[in-house]
Amino acid sequence: MIRIERTVTISGLALAMAFLAAPSAQAQSADMTFFVTSNGPGKGADLGGLDGADAQCQKLAQTAGAGTKTWRAYLSAQAADGKPAINAKDRIGKGPWQNAKGTVIAKDVAELHGATNNLTKQTALSEKGEVINGSGDQPNRHDILTGSQPDGTAFAGPDDRTCKNWTSSTQGAAMVGHFDRRGLRDDEPSKSWNSSHPSRGPDGGCSQADLKSTGGDGLLYCFAAN
């Protein structure tokens, strides 16, 4: 009986020490400076413009304990109505950026848009620190709204690549990237995290149903800009 009591006491002490030594999920999230949204606003690519998209990032960061930072959605906007284009790469600060588990995605803007960034299915975690469904999973949610070219800049010309600058849930198209770096082909666009293909679908290209039909869910990349 004495031996059993000692074993229980030692085991309990070991568990307590392990609990104290391990950083809490909330503490890890507080240091987070990058995540993929666990969900979108639910209106397809109508995000309420860039401000609405930023608010979505801020809201989810707040729930994860990282709301003291200024969060920006990685989205470009095209020139329209006399207003100049806005580049996604210019909205997200200077870096470095790390996910909810502390893994660094990129040290700066140049690395993020280069061949050596560390953005993969295993590192592109949600604000909750969870892996998101990618290619081969059901449902596939790997299409991330960006509206951007591979270098992080907005598209020029008349073709809509931002669903009317993130205000349309019907007509238009949005350029998306694959956070898991996988697609239907073994080519660079399929492996691009920010510029894989435009959205499309029977509703016009920008509805929630259209985004889901090609492997998306209206999700965003969020970066802490400070």
Short mmCIF file of N, CA and C in Angstrom, two decimals, residues 6 9 16 43 68 70 79 141 159-160 190 199 211 218-219:
data_model
loop_
_atom_site.label_atom_id
_atom_site.label_comp_id
_atom_site.label_asym_id
_atom_site.label_seq_id
_atom_site.Cartn_x
_atom_site.Cartn_y
_atom_site.Cartn_z
N ARG A 6 3.21 6.03 -2.94
CA ARG A 6 4.38 6.77 -3.42
C ARG A 6 4.37 6.90 -4.93
N THR A 9 1.90 9.50 -5.95
CA THR A 9 2.39 10.84 -5.61
C THR A 9 3.45 11.31 -6.59
N ALA A 16 2.27 17.35 -12.93
CA ALA A 16 2.16 18.77 -12.58
C ALA A 16 3.33 19.56 -13.13
N LYS A 43 -19.92 35.09 -47.13
CA LYS A 43 -20.56 35.68 -48.30
C LYS A 43 -19.67 35.56 -49.53
N THR A 68 -4.01 42.20 -29.74
CA THR A 68 -3.32 43.47 -29.50
C THR A 68 -2.50 43.92 -30.70
N THR A 70 -1.93 44.62 -34.89
CA THR A 70 -2.71 45.13 -36.02
C THR A 70 -2.63 44.11 -37.14
N ALA A 79 -6.85 48.76 -59.46
CA ALA A 79 -7.18 50.15 -59.70
C ALA A 79 -8.61 50.26 -60.22
N ARG A 141 -10.13 22.68 -48.77
CA ARG A 141 -10.30 24.12 -48.51
C ARG A 141 -9.01 24.88 -48.81
N ASP A 159 -9.24 42.59 -66.59
CA ASP A 159 -9.76 41.33 -66.03
C ASP A 159 -9.89 41.41 -64.51
N ASP A 160 -11.07 41.08 -64.04
CA ASP A 160 -11.31 41.10 -62.59
C ASP A 160 -10.60 39.93 -61.93
N SER A 190 0.19 25.61 -59.69
CA SER A 190 -0.44 24.68 -58.75
C SER A 190 0.25 24.70 -57.39
N SER A 199 -10.97 32.12 -59.50
CA SER A 199 -12.18 31.40 -59.13
C SER A 199 -13.13 31.35 -60.32
N LEU A 211 -16.70 29.30 -54.73
CA LEU A 211 -15.38 29.14 -54.10
C LEU A 211 -15.21 27.71 -53.60
N GLY A 218 -13.48 30.58 -49.06
CA GLY A 218 -13.43 32.00 -48.72
C GLY A 218 -12.46 32.32 -47.60
N LEU A 219 -11.39 31.52 -47.49
CA LEU A 219 -10.41 31.73 -46.41
C LEU A 219 -9.36 32.76 -46.83
#
